[in-house]
Amino acid sequence: AQSVTQPDIHITVSEGASLELRCNYSYGATPYLFWYVQSPGQGLQLLLKYFSGDTLVQGIKGFEAEFKRSQSSFNLRKPSVHWSDAAEYFCAVVLDSNYQLIWGAGTKLIIKP
Amino acid sequence: EAEVAQSPRYKITEKSQAVAFWCDPISGHATLYWYRQILGQGPELLVQFQDESVVDDSQLPKDRFSAERLKGVDSTLKIQPAELGDSAMYLCASSLVADTTYEQYFGPGTRLTVT
């Protein structure tokens, strides 16, 4: 069955430091991959998505992600985090059979001043 | 910018009571989703609508949950009777069509606490 794994429940980084959030998927065909962010008390916002083409995709708020088929990964990165990036981040894959999203459990990002 | 609206934002109810959530998707979006998100987990799809028709409700606990989208626009999710285990965030999302390339836009959610 298709699944998405985010191995880190929490990650703490200092403000200004770089960030990488891990996402691994299990899916037989070419996946359509997404990263969403959920700030406290708010809904989910799409950061970026990968469908095909260039494996390095740029998103909003200075985030990028790289699709690596050989590693079944779609890790999210940001070169320098800001305190406002503190939130929960979700990786998801869409099933092209019914266009439904399969979600990871999320990674909570904590920013140290 | 158009947004998905949900109300109420917060709801506290006693177990065995009925509760209802409302969602108004972005204008023109044909597909509407209801998700349940338990703290510390990703969203779980409860029901998907295409216009006024249910496309998938396989994960909806139909003995107590119901959902409708009568005119293919706004939608209501109901729980009757509520149970302690129903405490969660209920998210509504919409997309232009049900397609892998179309983004799902999420509302702010309704936080339900059952006491």
Short mmCIF file of C-alpha atoms in Angstrom, two decimals:
data_model
loop_
_atom_site.label_atom_id
_atom_site.label_comp_id
_atom_site.label_asym_id
_atom_site.label_seq_id
_atom_site.Cartn_x
_atom_site.Cartn_y
_atom_site.Cartn_z
CA ALA A 1 0.00 0.00 0.00
CA GLN A 2 1.06 3.53 -0.65
CA SER A 3 2.48 5.37 2.33
CA VAL A 4 4.42 8.45 3.33
CA THR A 5 6.95 8.48 6.16
CA GLN A 6 8.30 11.50 7.93
CA PRO A 7 10.85 10.02 10.31
CA ASP A 8 11.33 13.10 12.48
CA ILE A 9 8.49 14.01 14.83
CA HIS A 10 10.25 17.16 16.04
CA ILE A 11 13.21 19.12 14.75
CA THR A 12 14.83 22.05 16.54
CA VAL A 13 17.06 24.49 14.68
CA SER A 14 18.53 27.84 15.51
CA GLU A 15 17.25 30.91 13.73
CA GLY A 16 19.40 31.52 10.68
CA ALA A 17 20.53 27.91 10.42
CA SER A 18 19.73 25.64 7.49
CA LEU A 19 16.91 23.14 7.56
CA GLU A 20 16.18 19.79 5.99
CA LEU A 21 12.97 17.85 6.68
CA ARG A 22 12.85 14.28 5.49
CA CYS A 23 10.09 12.57 3.59
CA ASN A 24 10.07 9.05 2.16
CA TYR A 25 7.27 7.53 0.14
CA SER A 26 6.21 4.10 -0.93
CA TYR A 27 4.48 4.19 -4.29
CA GLY A 28 4.81 2.03 -7.36
CA ALA A 29 4.30 4.60 -10.07
CA THR A 30 5.71 8.09 -10.54
CA PRO A 31 4.48 9.99 -7.53
CA TYR A 32 2.98 13.42 -7.34
CA LEU A 33 4.47 14.90 -4.19
CA PHE A 34 3.55 17.84 -2.01
CA TRP A 35 4.76 19.69 1.03
CA TYR A 36 2.24 21.58 3.16
CA VAL A 37 2.79 23.78 6.20
CA GLN A 38 0.36 24.19 9.09
CA SER A 39 0.88 27.12 11.42
CA PRO A 40 -0.77 27.08 14.83
CA GLY A 41 -4.49 27.66 14.56
CA GLN A 42 -4.39 27.79 10.77
CA GLY A 43 -5.19 25.53 7.92
CA LEU A 44 -2.73 23.79 5.65
CA GLN A 45 -0.90 25.82 3.04
CA LEU A 46 0.85 24.38 0.03
CA LEU A 47 4.59 25.10 0.01
CA LEU A 48 5.53 23.29 -3.19
CA LYS A 49 4.72 20.34 -5.38
CA TYR A 50 6.47 17.95 -7.77
CA PHE A 51 4.80 16.36 -10.75
CA SER A 52 7.57 15.83 -13.28
CA GLY A 53 10.59 17.48 -14.85
CA ASP A 54 13.27 19.20 -12.83
CA THR A 55 13.77 17.25 -9.63
CA LEU A 56 14.60 20.39 -7.64
CA VAL A 57 11.46 22.41 -7.10
CA GLN A 58 11.15 25.85 -5.64
CA GLY A 59 8.29 26.86 -3.41
CA ILE A 60 7.00 29.76 -1.44
CA LYS A 61 8.69 31.32 1.59
CA GLY A 62 12.17 30.35 0.36
CA PHE A 63 11.62 26.59 0.57
CA GLU A 64 12.80 24.04 -1.95
CA ALA A 65 12.57 20.26 -2.22
CA GLU A 66 14.45 17.64 -4.18
CA PHE A 67 12.88 14.50 -5.59
CA LYS A 68 15.23 11.52 -5.55
CA ARG A 69 13.65 8.49 -7.17
CA SER A 70 16.51 6.16 -6.20
CA GLN A 71 15.97 6.97 -2.54
CA SER A 72 12.16 7.37 -2.71
CA SER A 73 12.62 10.70 -1.00
CA PHE A 74 11.32 14.23 -1.31
CA ASN A 75 13.17 16.23 1.34
CA LEU A 76 12.30 19.83 2.11
CA ARG A 77 15.09 22.38 2.59
CA LYS A 78 15.59 25.99 3.49
CA PRO A 79 19.01 27.66 3.68
CA SER A 80 18.19 29.98 6.57
CA VAL A 81 15.16 29.63 8.81
CA HIS A 82 13.26 32.46 10.42
CA TRP A 83 11.29 32.36 13.66
CA SER A 84 8.10 32.60 11.60
CA ASP A 85 8.89 29.21 10.05
CA ALA A 86 7.97 27.48 13.32
CA ALA A 87 5.08 25.25 12.32
CA GLU A 88 4.20 21.68 11.44
CA TYR A 89 5.21 20.42 8.02
CA PHE A 90 3.44 17.64 6.15
CA CYS A 91 4.57 15.66 3.15
CA ALA A 92 1.89 14.08 0.98
CA VAL A 93 1.56 11.98 -2.16
CA VAL A 94 -1.50 11.92 -4.39
CA LEU A 95 -2.91 8.71 -5.79
CA ASP A 96 -3.68 9.15 -9.45
CA SER A 97 -6.40 6.55 -9.16
CA ASN A 98 -8.68 8.78 -7.12
CA TYR A 99 -6.74 12.04 -6.70
CA GLN A 100 -6.65 11.63 -2.93
CA LEU A 101 -3.76 12.74 -0.78
CA ILE A 102 -1.89 10.29 1.43
CA TRP A 103 -0.26 12.18 4.28
CA GLY A 104 2.77 11.74 6.44
CA ALA A 105 2.43 12.20 10.19
CA GLY A 106 4.15 15.58 10.09
CA THR A 107 7.31 17.13 11.50
CA LYS A 108 7.07 19.91 14.04
CA LEU A 109 9.73 22.56 13.50
CA ILE A 110 10.92 24.45 16.57
CA ILE A 111 13.10 27.52 16.14
CA LYS A 112 15.64 28.45 18.81
CA PRO A 113 16.37 32.16 19.13
CA GLU B 1 -7.50 36.04 -2.36
CA ALA B 2 -10.38 33.58 -2.18
CA GLU B 3 -10.38 31.28 0.82
CA VAL B 4 -12.19 28.24 2.14
CA ALA B 5 -14.43 29.27 5.02
CA GLN B 6 -15.28 27.05 7.97
CA SER B 7 -17.39 27.56 11.05
CA PRO B 8 -17.32 27.35 13.92
CA ARG B 9 -13.61 27.57 14.56
CA TYR B 10 -13.95 25.92 17.95
CA LYS B 11 -16.65 23.67 19.37
CA ILE B 12 -16.94 22.06 22.78
CA THR B 13 -19.70 19.53 23.20
CA GLU B 14 -20.65 16.79 25.59
CA LYS B 15 -20.61 13.20 24.48
CA SER B 16 -23.87 11.92 23.04
CA GLN B 17 -24.74 15.41 21.75
CA ALA B 18 -25.06 16.30 18.09
CA VAL B 19 -22.60 18.66 16.43
CA ALA B 20 -22.37 20.14 12.95
CA PHE B 21 -19.62 21.84 10.98
CA TRP B 22 -20.02 24.04 7.95
CA CYS B 23 -17.71 24.62 5.01
CA ASP B 24 -17.90 27.07 2.12
CA PRO B 25 -15.34 26.23 -0.58
CA ILE B 26 -13.69 28.63 -2.98
CA SER B 27 -16.17 29.75 -5.59
CA GLY B 28 -16.15 27.48 -8.63
CA HIS B 29 -14.39 24.59 -6.96
CA ALA B 30 -16.17 21.40 -7.85
CA THR B 31 -14.38 19.08 -5.48
CA LEU B 32 -14.75 19.31 -1.72
CA TYR B 33 -13.03 17.23 0.94
CA TRP B 34 -13.60 16.74 4.66
CA TYR B 35 -10.64 15.56 6.69
CA ARG B 36 -10.17 14.66 10.34
CA GLN B 37 -6.81 15.45 11.91
CA ILE B 38 -5.92 13.97 15.27
CA LEU B 39 -3.20 15.78 17.20
CA GLY B 40 0.22 14.63 16.07
CA GLN B 41 -1.03 12.98 12.89
CA GLY B 42 -1.62 13.91 9.29
CA PRO B 43 -5.13 14.54 7.97
CA GLU B 44 -7.36 11.54 7.28
CA LEU B 45 -9.90 11.83 4.49
CA LEU B 46 -13.48 11.33 5.66
CA VAL B 47 -15.46 12.17 2.53
CA GLN B 48 -14.92 13.57 -0.95
CA PHE B 49 -17.59 15.31 -3.02
CA GLN B 50 -17.66 16.05 -6.72
CA ASP B 51 -20.29 18.74 -7.04
CA GLU B 52 -23.20 17.41 -4.98
CA SER B 53 -22.25 13.74 -5.31
CA VAL B 54 -20.24 11.70 -2.86
CA VAL B 55 -17.17 10.26 -4.61
CA ASP B 56 -15.68 8.48 -1.61
CA ASP B 57 -16.94 8.09 1.93
CA SER B 58 -15.24 4.80 2.68
CA GLN B 59 -13.52 6.22 5.78
CA LEU B 60 -16.61 7.98 7.14
CA PRO B 61 -18.06 6.27 10.25
CA LYS B 62 -21.54 6.18 8.86
CA ASP B 63 -23.21 5.06 12.04
CA ARG B 64 -22.64 8.51 13.52
CA PHE B 65 -21.23 10.78 10.81
CA SER B 66 -23.06 12.25 7.85
CA ALA B 67 -22.09 14.76 5.20
CA GLU B 68 -24.01 16.60 2.56
CA ARG B 69 -23.44 19.11 -0.19
CA LEU B 70 -26.96 19.63 -1.41
CA LYS B 71 -26.45 22.31 -4.07
CA GLY B 72 -22.89 21.44 -4.87
CA VAL B 73 -21.55 24.51 -3.12
CA ASP B 74 -21.28 24.59 0.68
CA SER B 75 -21.23 21.48 2.81
CA THR B 76 -22.15 20.30 6.28
CA LEU B 77 -20.55 17.53 8.30
CA LYS B 78 -22.57 16.19 11.22
CA ILE B 79 -21.76 13.91 14.12
CA GLN B 80 -24.55 12.36 16.13
CA PRO B 81 -23.93 11.26 18.80
CA ALA B 82 -20.48 12.62 19.50
CA GLU B 83 -18.00 10.39 21.29
CA LEU B 84 -14.85 11.26 23.23
CA GLY B 85 -12.71 9.82 20.44
CA ASP B 86 -14.14 12.35 17.99
CA SER B 87 -12.08 15.13 19.55
CA ALA B 88 -9.93 16.36 16.67
CA MET B 89 -9.50 19.10 14.08
CA TYR B 90 -11.95 18.86 11.20
CA LEU B 91 -10.57 20.34 8.00
CA CYS B 92 -12.37 21.21 4.81
CA ALA B 93 -10.55 21.57 1.51
CA SER B 94 -11.57 22.30 -2.04
CA SER B 95 -10.03 22.05 -5.47
CA LEU B 96 -11.08 23.16 -8.92
CA VAL B 97 -11.44 19.57 -10.04
CA ALA B 98 -10.33 16.21 -8.74
CA ASP B 99 -7.02 15.97 -10.53
CA THR B 100 -3.48 15.26 -9.48
CA THR B 101 -2.29 18.63 -10.72
CA TYR B 102 -4.83 20.69 -8.89
CA GLU B 103 -3.97 22.03 -5.49
CA GLN B 104 -6.26 21.43 -2.55
CA TYR B 105 -6.98 24.63 -0.64
CA PHE B 106 -7.68 24.23 3.05
CA GLY B 107 -9.86 26.13 5.44
CA PRO B 108 -8.72 27.02 8.98
CA GLY B 109 -10.49 24.00 10.46
CA THR B 110 -12.88 23.40 13.34
CA ARG B 111 -11.33 22.23 16.58
CA LEU B 112 -13.79 19.86 18.28
CA THR B 113 -13.48 18.90 21.93
CA VAL B 114 -15.88 16.28 23.26
CA THR B 115 -16.19 16.14 27.06
#
